[in-house]
Amino acid sequence: MEYRVQREVLDEGEVDELGQKIDSHLPFSERVKKSMRCSGPRLKKTLFSTIPILSWLPRYPFKENAVGDLISGISVGIMQLPQGMAYALLASVPPIFGLYSSFYPVLIYFIFGTSKHISLGTYAVMSVMIGGVTERLAPDSDFMMWENGTNGSFIDIVARDAARVRVAAAVTFLSGIFQILLGVVQFGFVVTYLSEPLVRGYTTAAAIHVIVSQLKYSFGISPDRYSGPLSLIYTVIEICYLLPKTNIGTLVVTIVAIVGLFLAKELNAYLSKKIPVPIPTELIAIIIATVVSWQVDLSGKYGIDIVGEIPSGLQPPVFPDVNLFGSVIGDAFALSVVGYGIAISLGRIFALKYGYKVDSNQELVALGLSNSIGGIFQCFAISCSMSRTLVQESSGGKTQVAGALSAVVILFITLWIGTLFEDLPKAVLAAIIHVNLHGMLKQFMDIGALWKSSKIDMVVWIATFILTVLLNPDLGLAASIAFSMLTIIFRTQLPKYSILGQVENTDIYKPLDKYSEVKNVPGILIFRSSATLYFANAEMYQKALGKKSGIDITKILSAKKKLEAKRQRHEKKVAKKAKKELKRNEVNQEQHNDEDPKEIAVIHLDPEPNPSLPKAIILDLSPVNFLDTVGVKTIRNIQKDYGEIGIEVVLAACQPGVVKNLEAGGFFNEKVTKSCLFSTIHDAVLHCQSAISREQREDNQEELPSTHF
């Protein structure tokens, strides 16, 4: 298929005139008025977008979705029971609060959430971050009591747990407030700074923290609590020191539970295509473990730590302790970002798979309301679990109704069944956590894949993992984001600079060093940078242009200035000599000025232009999406400096935002107009070729000898 276009060469100003460019910029006052206008349709749209359940629930296809959502809701609710209790241990709060966290936030998300498939609730990474805060602000040492009868000390567990619940509720409430505020100001794009390598490296490191935090339940030991950077290393050293004191009964329970759960999960994977609903292996495990513990009295005979008292019913709402907000504000922000990043990533995956849209800002608001209201009901921060989400999807869940039904299952368990699990060994809950983290640990295989696809992403993954392991999840996240941003700056500071040539008989221009059949355009140098142009790489842009073109502009301009200074000094010397001569001979000054100063030498600045230098330079700005003031100044200096040595500099393929930056930066004036801007490289090439031809014709005419008739 061929095409031909015949038109004049157009610069940017002529294109604006031909296309009748519209000034779409509205004054700030007009934009405020427009945003404040209210109408019936706009009010309805705002209401439905703020409370999504109003738009989809009245149109719920009962016949098509009800059965699938019911089965999915029951399956996920059954999973929520062991995971909620297990992840409560990670958060260092009593197991019942894990069930609360699987109930209240899920109902809130059902009303305000936009993802149809994600399963909200307790999540290992969030729980271990909460645990770090609760153990830091309510350590065991603050609740040591002295017993006069035995002259020994013991921990007031009731008071300690109550204090930790207050801390967890405060940090959860504050993280929800952060999420709501970010959603209201349309800050959902913040998740773009959490790249996939960063998230996967972070969750892998968090999984290491989770595993280490559960080793005390797996071995039946009581290591000291460490906080701050390198706390994980200190904890591992402490655990190794305490290994000789391992409770053998606890270790046996842990090994049996891990092996049994692992084999059951493999069986589930094998039967996944043959049965519609996966076998609830975790529920079966805690039922068997509870019955065995109750019958054998594992706690009394072997000293195995059990869950203990589980109160029935729901807790009344209590507003979090505001005095704690100052101590947890940093942790709350980290929780809000991590929880949202994980939830929106999974939500987008399933939205893309099933062809619907997830509103990132509304997801922030929904998660924020879930956490803030959950904090009032003594819940700890929640997010989305990959394992539960996959079960919800594979078992037939199609809408948020499945999540609401799972919350109903948890409510039933909390009110009537929860007390039956008081004899459950904590080692079994730790085993459930270890087995569930198996998928996260597989993410170590990302390193090999990233080595082949993107080494910078691999470095981000490894750096995030190391920083999070060494600095803990809260500081590790901040350091990882900072490192990721540095890699972006690094990439823009070291872009690929290319000289472009023309694919023969086309208007296509490609790098000369990448294509063997691409030819340089005679007399014209086309320069392109692969990154945008701003203060961090502006100096390198100028240096790269000089290196690629072979023009040492500083040296040429310096030589020209020296020659100009020499010419001026010589003229002054000759003038001074002539003045002395005039005084000596008492010659009239006016007559002397009329005479031809034959004795004055003339220094020519440009006797012959260097033929190796290009006649014109085209700066291809197509990769540039913005110019700051330094970038505008750089372009202006390039055009001025090269113009002084007779090389015309024009700009090609500027985006509208770049043209706007040039206008705002004062690039255009009486001498520099939009006639130096061209929409395509080919337009710029034709313009430069025309100017070079015109200059050559003028030079040839000057060289022709005069003929007298």
XYZ file of C-alpha atoms in Angstrom:
709
model
C 0.000 0.000 0.000
C 1.479 3.345 -1.071
C 0.507 6.904 -0.370
C 1.520 10.292 -1.705
C 1.027 13.676 -0.068
C 1.771 16.899 -1.892
C 1.819 20.024 0.243
C 3.983 22.961 1.160
C 6.553 22.757 3.925
C 4.766 23.973 7.056
C 6.256 25.376 10.219
C 4.413 25.301 13.555
C 2.882 28.743 13.114
C 1.500 27.862 9.674
C 0.109 24.581 11.043
C -1.668 26.484 13.845
C -3.164 28.837 11.279
C -4.128 26.055 8.877
C -5.683 23.892 11.590
C -7.312 26.854 13.371
C -5.739 26.131 16.758
C -8.135 26.582 19.676
C -7.026 28.100 22.967
C -8.587 25.621 25.396
C -7.006 27.163 28.488
C -9.648 28.482 30.864
C -8.898 31.066 33.572
C -8.742 29.700 37.112
C -11.943 31.511 38.096
C -13.816 29.923 35.186
C -12.553 26.472 36.101
C -13.704 26.962 39.714
C -17.147 28.100 38.530
C -17.418 25.127 36.189
C -16.481 22.670 38.945
C -19.052 24.214 41.315
C -21.962 24.056 38.885
C -24.671 21.603 39.877
C -27.326 19.907 37.794
C -29.578 16.884 38.134
C -27.527 14.540 35.921
C -24.275 15.685 37.512
C -25.650 15.149 41.030
C -26.838 11.673 40.073
C -23.473 10.808 38.518
C -21.605 12.072 41.610
C -23.884 10.121 43.963
C -23.516 6.891 41.991
C -19.736 7.255 41.724
C -19.409 7.977 45.456
C -21.741 5.141 46.528
C -21.346 2.558 43.734
C -23.778 0.072 45.295
C -26.644 2.393 44.262
C -25.771 1.897 40.602
C -25.146 -1.864 40.411
C -27.268 -3.490 43.141
C -30.705 -2.483 41.708
C -29.622 -4.103 38.411
C -28.141 -7.214 40.048
C -28.796 -10.240 37.777
C -30.120 -12.580 40.465
C -30.554 -15.683 38.309
C -27.107 -15.495 36.713
C -24.977 -14.488 39.720
C -26.764 -15.492 42.931
C -25.652 -19.142 43.120
C -22.032 -18.377 42.226
C -21.836 -15.498 44.706
C -23.401 -17.656 47.456
C -20.937 -20.533 47.006
C -18.035 -18.105 46.672
C -19.073 -16.139 49.768
C -19.296 -19.261 51.933
C -15.939 -20.548 50.646
C -14.163 -17.254 51.324
C -15.872 -16.892 54.725
C -14.551 -20.310 55.734
C -11.054 -19.200 54.665
C -11.410 -15.946 56.605
C -11.771 -17.835 59.915
C -8.299 -19.437 60.148
C -6.560 -16.608 58.300
C -8.185 -13.937 60.467
C -7.124 -15.691 63.652
C -3.620 -16.402 62.319
C -2.999 -12.870 61.061
C -4.209 -11.491 64.399
C -1.129 -13.168 65.893
C 0.983 -11.245 63.368
C -0.660 -8.024 64.521
C 0.035 -9.040 68.175
C -3.635 -8.809 69.155
C -6.042 -11.544 70.360
C -7.383 -13.810 67.567
C -10.977 -12.587 67.901
C -9.921 -9.183 66.558
C -8.825 -10.888 63.346
C -12.436 -12.031 62.939
C -13.704 -8.503 63.584
C -11.294 -7.282 60.879
C -12.806 -9.827 58.492
C -16.338 -8.546 59.139
C -16.750 -4.763 59.479
C -14.354 -3.574 56.730
C -15.716 -6.131 54.253
C -19.269 -4.799 54.695
C -18.096 -1.202 54.213
C -16.232 -2.133 51.043
C -19.339 -3.901 49.759
C -21.087 -0.501 49.759
C -18.300 1.750 48.487
C -15.905 -0.497 46.512
C -15.755 -0.788 42.722
C -13.868 -4.084 42.266
C -16.156 -7.086 41.821
C -13.645 -9.821 42.541
C -11.092 -8.885 45.196
C -11.489 -10.375 48.673
C -10.902 -7.773 51.348
C -9.821 -8.723 54.853
C -6.734 -9.532 56.880
C -3.447 -9.638 54.980
C -0.067 -10.911 56.150
C 2.030 -7.884 55.130
C -0.375 -5.405 56.715
C -0.641 -7.525 59.854
C 3.109 -7.719 60.399
C 3.348 -3.930 59.946
C 0.609 -3.491 62.568
C 2.449 -5.944 64.825
C 5.584 -3.860 64.621
C 3.664 -0.796 65.816
C 1.754 -2.554 68.607
C 4.850 -4.244 70.034
C 6.821 -1.009 69.819
C 4.248 1.096 71.692
C 2.986 -1.635 74.028
C 5.976 -3.937 74.737
C 5.828 -6.785 77.221
C 8.208 -4.928 79.536
C 5.541 -2.288 80.244
C 3.206 -4.926 81.704
C 5.530 -6.894 83.985
C 3.899 -7.558 87.355
C 5.540 -8.747 90.552
C 4.036 -11.752 92.303
C 4.744 -11.646 96.028
C 3.959 -15.300 96.662
C 6.610 -16.671 94.315
C 8.902 -13.633 94.274
C 8.739 -13.777 90.501
C 7.407 -11.589 87.706
C 4.737 -12.245 85.125
C 3.130 -10.383 82.236
C -0.340 -8.903 82.682
C -1.610 -10.326 79.389
C -5.101 -8.805 79.684
C -3.782 -5.253 80.122
C -1.124 -5.764 77.435
C -3.617 -7.049 74.867
C -6.035 -4.211 75.628
C -3.253 -1.654 75.084
C -2.179 -3.294 71.841
C -5.762 -3.324 70.559
C -5.946 0.419 71.235
C -2.705 1.004 69.308
C -3.872 -1.167 66.390
C -7.224 0.636 66.265
C -5.532 4.068 66.328
C -3.073 3.323 63.510
C -5.838 1.662 61.451
C -8.203 4.619 61.897
C -5.483 7.109 60.948
C -4.443 5.091 57.870
C -8.097 5.119 56.771
C -8.227 8.900 57.157
C -5.101 9.215 54.991
C -6.700 7.037 52.301
C -9.932 9.057 52.340
C -8.046 12.348 52.028
C -5.922 11.014 49.169
C -9.068 9.770 47.412
C -10.936 13.059 47.847
C -8.074 15.069 46.304
C -7.921 12.575 43.392
C -4.535 11.246 44.435
C -5.134 7.716 43.212
C -2.233 7.985 40.774
C 0.165 7.756 43.766
C 0.139 3.992 43.223
C 2.064 4.530 39.979
C 5.150 5.131 42.111
C 4.823 1.555 43.373
C 6.139 -0.332 40.373
C 5.553 -4.069 40.091
C 9.204 -4.989 40.878
C 9.041 -2.733 43.943
C 5.762 -4.259 45.195
C 6.925 -7.835 44.621
C 10.316 -7.222 46.233
C 8.601 -5.500 49.152
C 6.040 -8.261 49.734
C 8.801 -10.905 49.530
C 10.820 -9.076 52.191
C 7.670 -8.617 54.284
C 7.104 -12.369 54.019
C 10.560 -12.887 55.581
C 9.523 -10.588 58.449
C 6.292 -12.564 58.842
C 8.106 -15.912 58.947
C 10.625 -14.709 61.528
C 7.860 -13.199 63.688
C 6.081 -16.583 63.812
C 9.127 -18.663 64.711
C 8.488 -18.062 68.424
C 5.120 -19.834 68.089
C 6.643 -22.597 65.950
C 9.408 -23.396 68.470
C 7.595 -22.437 71.670
C 10.200 -19.883 72.753
C 10.014 -16.281 73.953
C 12.686 -14.092 72.307
C 13.133 -10.453 73.270
C 11.368 -7.848 71.172
C 13.602 -5.667 68.973
C 12.571 -2.582 67.029
C 14.158 -0.240 64.544
C 16.667 -0.939 61.766
C 18.315 -4.393 61.779
C 15.714 -5.667 64.270
C 15.121 -8.714 62.043
C 18.813 -9.660 62.262
C 18.822 -9.265 66.047
C 15.640 -11.349 66.333
C 17.098 -14.181 64.240
C 20.261 -14.183 66.388
C 18.121 -14.268 69.543
C 16.014 -17.154 68.195
C 19.158 -19.131 67.322
C 20.401 -18.539 70.870
C 17.093 -19.836 72.309
C 16.804 -22.918 70.069
C 18.093 -25.267 72.820
C 15.030 -24.225 74.888
C 12.588 -25.288 72.133
C 9.317 -26.862 73.326
C 9.415 -30.244 71.587
C 5.629 -30.631 71.682
C 5.152 -27.268 69.963
C 7.739 -28.134 67.327
C 6.048 -31.478 66.592
C 2.653 -29.790 66.211
C 4.212 -27.203 63.875
C 5.911 -29.803 61.655
C 2.794 -32.016 61.444
C 0.599 -29.004 60.640
C 2.962 -27.616 57.953
C 3.390 -30.997 56.242
C -0.343 -31.709 56.379
C -1.307 -28.280 55.053
C 1.295 -28.407 52.297
C 0.140 -31.836 51.092
C -3.505 -30.745 51.287
C -2.768 -27.638 49.187
C -1.007 -29.769 46.586
C -4.064 -32.032 46.520
C -6.264 -28.968 46.095
C -4.152 -27.829 43.145
C -4.405 -31.295 41.579
C -8.205 -31.417 42.020
C -8.820 -27.780 41.070
C -10.182 -28.700 37.638
C -12.291 -31.575 38.937
C -14.124 -29.932 41.861
C -15.893 -26.550 41.700
C -14.941 -25.461 45.229
C -11.516 -26.048 46.844
C -11.286 -28.207 49.951
C -11.176 -25.910 53.049
C -7.877 -27.367 54.233
C -7.152 -24.603 56.766
C -10.595 -24.969 58.389
C -10.168 -28.748 58.590
C -6.700 -28.243 60.100
C -7.878 -25.949 62.899
C -10.869 -28.184 63.663
C -8.660 -31.284 63.944
C -6.014 -29.406 65.946
C -8.631 -27.978 68.318
C -10.240 -31.372 68.930
C -6.851 -33.063 69.511
C -5.704 -30.254 71.817
C -8.941 -30.423 73.802
C -8.889 -34.210 74.130
C -5.163 -34.605 74.890
C -4.839 -31.356 76.901
C -1.758 -30.220 74.938
C -1.528 -27.030 76.976
C -1.586 -28.716 80.378
C 0.571 -31.763 79.608
C 3.114 -30.390 77.148
C 3.046 -26.637 77.768
C 1.887 -25.861 74.210
C 0.612 -22.301 73.879
C -3.066 -22.136 72.882
C -5.364 -19.336 71.710
C -7.141 -19.008 75.049
C -10.371 -17.202 75.797
C -12.373 -16.049 72.771
C -15.301 -13.809 73.737
C -18.536 -14.293 71.837
C -20.425 -11.399 70.293
C -19.288 -8.073 68.822
C -17.429 -5.192 70.434
C -19.198 -1.838 70.909
C -17.725 1.065 68.887
C -15.017 3.073 70.639
C -13.316 6.106 69.123
C -9.526 5.536 68.907
C -7.195 7.191 71.394
C -6.194 10.494 69.794
C -3.147 10.725 72.045
C -1.621 7.858 70.064
C -1.964 9.558 66.669
C 1.308 11.453 66.965
C 3.215 8.219 67.629
C 1.721 6.275 64.711
C 1.303 8.891 61.975
C 4.260 7.635 59.919
C 3.196 4.000 60.260
C -0.376 4.945 59.323
C 0.729 6.599 56.082
C 2.887 3.591 55.165
C -0.067 1.273 55.839
C -2.386 3.410 53.717
C -0.016 3.334 50.727
C 0.858 -0.375 50.973
C -2.743 -1.484 51.504
C -4.007 0.589 48.606
C -1.172 -0.463 46.306
C -1.843 -4.165 46.832
C -5.639 -3.818 46.513
C -5.620 -1.660 43.373
C -3.021 -3.889 41.682
C -5.176 -6.993 42.147
C -8.349 -5.067 41.335
C -6.953 -3.902 37.996
C -5.830 -7.424 37.076
C -9.348 -8.836 37.468
C -11.027 -5.755 35.978
C -8.915 -6.194 32.842
C -9.703 -9.900 32.755
C -13.490 -9.431 33.006
C -13.858 -6.157 31.132
C -14.935 -3.583 33.692
C -13.340 -0.482 35.187
C -11.966 0.061 38.687
C -11.996 3.686 39.858
C -8.637 4.203 41.579
C -9.764 7.278 43.555
C -13.001 5.620 44.679
C -10.982 2.564 45.765
C -8.948 4.860 48.010
C -12.135 6.220 49.561
C -13.620 2.726 49.960
C -10.493 1.359 51.646
C -10.244 4.490 53.770
C -13.815 4.137 55.015
C -13.264 0.415 55.642
C -10.184 1.119 57.755
C -11.441 4.227 59.569
C -14.813 2.709 60.495
C -13.065 -0.588 61.239
C -10.709 1.247 63.598
C -13.701 2.481 65.567
C -14.788 -1.174 65.997
C -11.263 -2.270 67.134
C -10.236 -3.785 63.791
C -6.710 -3.652 62.413
C -5.750 -2.485 58.898
C -6.912 -4.652 56.010
C -6.171 -5.086 52.338
C -6.696 -7.645 49.601
C -5.462 -11.232 49.813
C -4.377 -12.965 46.605
C -5.236 -16.468 47.888
C -8.785 -15.527 48.975
C -9.332 -13.514 45.792
C -8.402 -16.497 43.636
C -10.775 -18.713 45.629
C -13.551 -16.119 45.327
C -13.080 -15.958 41.566
C -12.615 -19.676 40.922
C -15.626 -20.677 43.047
C -17.997 -18.539 40.965
C -17.956 -15.114 42.602
C -18.978 -12.413 40.146
C -19.842 -9.333 42.254
C -19.260 -7.658 45.617
C -22.171 -9.722 46.982
C -19.731 -12.620 47.478
C -17.683 -10.456 49.857
C -20.783 -9.446 51.800
C -21.821 -13.098 52.180
C -18.341 -13.996 53.467
C -18.808 -11.284 56.122
C -22.131 -12.911 57.110
C -20.305 -16.232 57.565
C -17.746 -14.518 59.827
C -20.563 -12.882 61.798
C -22.163 -16.292 62.376
C -18.812 -17.724 63.519
C -18.100 -14.753 65.786
C -21.483 -14.891 67.512
C -21.891 -18.628 68.053
C -18.877 -20.744 67.047
C -15.762 -18.728 67.937
C -15.573 -19.933 71.552
C -15.115 -23.532 70.339
C -11.587 -22.716 69.148
C -10.171 -21.664 72.532
C -8.005 -24.821 72.708
C -6.474 -24.270 69.255
C -2.630 -24.317 69.457
C -1.014 -21.100 68.243
C 1.569 -23.262 66.487
C -1.147 -24.381 64.042
C -1.991 -20.766 63.231
C 1.717 -20.097 62.693
C 1.858 -23.129 60.378
C -1.084 -21.732 58.373
C 0.854 -18.476 57.950
C 4.049 -20.274 56.880
C 2.218 -22.314 54.240
C 0.255 -19.317 52.924
C 3.524 -17.439 52.399
C 4.776 -20.158 50.069
C 3.472 -18.203 47.056
C 5.225 -15.004 48.137
C 8.544 -16.788 48.515
C 8.241 -17.997 44.919
C 8.701 -14.364 43.925
C 12.457 -14.886 44.329
C 12.233 -16.355 40.828
C 11.493 -12.814 39.572
C 15.203 -12.022 39.775
C 16.115 -14.324 36.886
C 13.251 -13.084 34.710
C 14.088 -9.430 35.415
C 17.766 -10.039 34.606
C 16.706 -10.951 31.077
C 14.075 -8.228 30.604
C 15.269 -5.183 32.584
C 18.359 -5.041 34.769
C 17.257 -1.738 36.337
C 13.985 -3.352 37.458
C 16.004 -6.241 38.857
C 18.128 -3.786 40.857
C 14.918 -2.140 42.159
C 13.599 -5.567 43.230
C 16.810 -6.542 45.040
C 17.295 -3.108 46.636
C 13.687 -3.068 47.847
C 14.087 -6.545 49.315
C 17.342 -5.707 51.124
C 16.130 -2.322 52.396
C 12.865 -3.789 53.691
C 14.603 -6.712 55.395
C 17.151 -4.447 57.078
C 15.021 -1.381 57.852
C 11.647 -3.049 58.629
C 8.517 -2.683 56.457
C 7.742 0.955 57.344
C 11.159 2.542 56.768
C 11.898 -0.019 54.074
C 8.939 1.159 52.003
C 10.020 4.805 52.155
C 13.621 3.919 51.301
C 12.485 1.659 48.454
C 10.285 4.343 46.890
C 13.161 6.838 47.177
C 15.521 4.362 45.499
C 12.988 3.686 42.740
C 12.658 7.425 42.104
C 16.443 7.698 41.933
C 16.491 5.071 39.184
C 14.026 7.198 37.211
C 16.267 10.243 37.615
C 19.262 8.069 36.691
C 17.533 6.978 33.482
C 16.696 10.557 32.492
C 20.229 11.689 33.285
C 21.770 9.021 31.076
C 19.520 8.854 28.027
C 20.454 7.517 24.611
C 21.613 10.268 22.236
C 21.335 9.560 18.507
C 22.072 11.107 15.138
C 19.230 10.340 12.751
C 19.414 9.598 9.066
C 16.836 9.151 6.324
C 15.495 5.845 5.113
C 15.985 6.282 1.362
C 13.026 7.701 -0.577
C 10.850 8.000 2.552
C 10.002 10.598 5.173
C 11.178 8.196 7.916
C 14.245 8.978 10.022
C 16.066 6.420 12.170
C 19.339 6.320 14.205
C 22.383 5.898 11.985
C 24.060 3.486 14.416
C 21.067 1.109 14.426
C 20.282 0.818 10.695
C 22.756 0.008 7.958
C 20.617 1.383 5.083
C 19.888 4.729 6.735
C 21.821 7.611 5.151
C 22.853 10.938 6.613
C 21.170 13.979 5.039
C 23.962 16.076 3.415
C 24.662 19.289 5.294
C 22.040 18.567 7.972
C 22.524 16.993 11.398
C 19.398 15.562 13.102
C 19.882 15.102 16.860
C 17.575 13.207 19.245
C 17.618 12.439 22.978
C 15.583 9.512 24.323
C 14.549 11.413 27.476
C 12.872 14.680 28.313
C 15.003 17.798 28.733
C 15.136 19.419 32.161
C 17.593 20.789 34.707
C 19.112 17.393 35.612
C 20.310 16.549 32.089
C 20.383 19.910 30.290
C 24.191 20.235 30.470
C 24.657 16.648 29.240
C 22.309 17.382 26.334
C 24.570 20.218 25.142
C 27.708 18.115 25.591
C 26.170 15.177 23.707
C 25.176 17.467 20.821
C 28.745 18.747 20.576
C 30.185 15.236 20.755
C 27.801 13.759 18.175
C 28.200 16.683 15.767
C 31.957 16.954 16.240
C 31.594 20.687 16.896
C 33.412 22.086 19.930
C 31.185 25.140 20.108
C 32.962 26.567 23.159
C 36.354 26.402 21.433
C 35.034 27.925 18.192
C 33.257 30.774 19.976
C 36.330 31.399 22.128
C 38.563 31.584 19.042
C 36.093 33.890 17.363
C 36.006 36.184 20.388
C 39.813 36.260 20.521
C 39.932 37.139 16.826
C 37.351 39.850 17.332
C 39.309 41.263 20.271
C 42.503 41.183 18.189
C 40.767 43.038 15.366
C 39.487 45.698 17.753
C 42.923 46.158 19.330
C 44.495 46.483 15.866
C 41.920 49.072 14.778
C 42.496 51.082 17.934
C 46.246 50.943 17.354
C 45.878 52.095 13.735
C 43.442 54.841 14.731
C 45.801 56.053 17.435
C 48.704 56.054 14.993
C 46.639 57.955 12.447
C 45.637 60.516 15.059
C 49.255 61.156 15.961
C 50.074 61.496 12.286
C 47.314 64.048 11.862
C 48.515 66.128 14.783
C 52.068 66.072 13.518
C 51.141 67.231 10.028
C 48.312 69.503 11.265
C 45.975 67.992 8.713
C 42.283 68.760 8.855
C 40.375 65.922 10.568
C 37.377 66.080 8.262
C 39.515 65.882 5.119
C 41.387 63.002 6.586
C 38.155 61.118 7.222
C 37.176 61.528 3.578
C 40.380 59.922 2.409
C 40.589 56.190 1.789
C 42.536 54.650 4.726
C 44.619 52.372 2.595
C 47.170 51.782 5.302
C 44.572 50.263 7.738
C 44.819 46.449 7.800
C 41.608 44.441 7.900
C 41.267 41.136 9.775
C 38.682 38.802 8.287
C 36.786 36.763 10.889
C 35.374 34.052 8.583
C 37.542 33.734 5.515
C 36.131 30.311 4.545
C 33.525 28.252 6.456
C 34.651 24.767 7.457
C 33.092 22.399 4.879
C 32.969 19.554 7.411
C 30.519 21.459 9.613
C 26.785 20.988 8.996
C 24.818 23.881 7.558
C 21.837 23.189 9.816
C 20.973 21.246 12.974
C 17.511 19.785 13.620
C 16.666 19.011 17.245
C 14.102 16.199 17.302
C 12.050 16.884 20.448
C 9.467 14.125 19.969
C 10.555 12.237 23.163
C 10.410 15.459 25.211
C 7.118 15.807 27.094
C 7.983 18.973 29.019
C 10.646 21.669 29.294
C 11.468 23.482 32.504
C 13.098 26.918 32.551
C 16.581 25.359 32.347
C 15.504 23.261 29.360
C 14.119 26.327 27.554
C 17.319 28.235 28.304
C 19.384 25.334 26.949
C 17.478 25.303 23.638
C 17.822 29.085 23.403
C 21.592 28.933 24.043
C 22.065 26.166 21.461
C 20.220 28.180 18.831
C 22.165 31.356 19.682
C 25.637 29.765 19.923
C 25.408 27.686 16.755
C 23.772 30.609 14.953
C 26.855 32.712 15.658
C 29.003 30.316 13.631
C 26.521 30.198 10.761
C 24.625 27.001 11.608
C 20.838 27.279 11.617
C 19.102 25.397 14.472
C 15.439 24.389 14.110
C 13.138 22.264 16.301
C 11.015 19.374 15.085
C 8.112 17.254 16.394
C 7.414 19.397 19.451
C 4.469 18.295 21.565
C 1.850 20.977 22.394
C 3.023 21.079 26.006
C 6.593 21.721 24.901
C 5.498 24.582 22.625
C 3.598 26.015 25.578
C 6.725 25.715 27.753
C 8.756 27.519 25.086
C 6.219 30.335 24.960
C 6.088 30.630 28.750
C 9.893 30.546 28.996
C 10.326 33.531 26.665
C 11.921 31.526 23.855
C 10.117 33.440 21.114
C 10.814 37.098 20.359
C 11.011 39.430 17.357
C 13.928 37.489 15.864
C 12.912 33.955 16.924
C 9.404 33.015 15.823
C 7.466 29.809 15.337
C 8.991 29.581 11.873
C 11.853 27.607 13.514
C 9.387 24.953 14.759
C 8.188 22.144 12.507
C 5.576 19.463 13.093
C 7.671 16.684 11.535
C 11.342 15.976 11.000
C 10.753 15.780 7.259
C 9.301 19.313 7.158
C 12.362 20.556 9.014
C 14.701 18.710 6.617
C 13.015 20.169 3.525
C 13.138 23.654 5.062
C 16.883 23.324 5.800
C 17.625 21.893 2.339
C 15.804 24.833 0.748
C 17.796 27.326 2.859
C 21.106 25.589 2.011
C 20.286 25.620 -1.735
C 19.351 29.288 -1.614
C 22.620 30.142 0.185
C 24.666 28.182 -2.353
C 23.009 30.005 -5.281
C 23.802 33.354 -3.670
C 27.441 32.322 -3.133
C 27.733 31.187 -6.757
C 26.363 34.503 -8.028
C 28.940 36.419 -5.962
C 31.752 34.326 -7.437
C 30.744 34.936 -11.117
C 33.108 37.477 -12.906
C 31.477 40.696 -14.033
C 31.076 41.118 -17.825
C 31.036 44.545 -19.574
C 29.213 45.093 -22.831
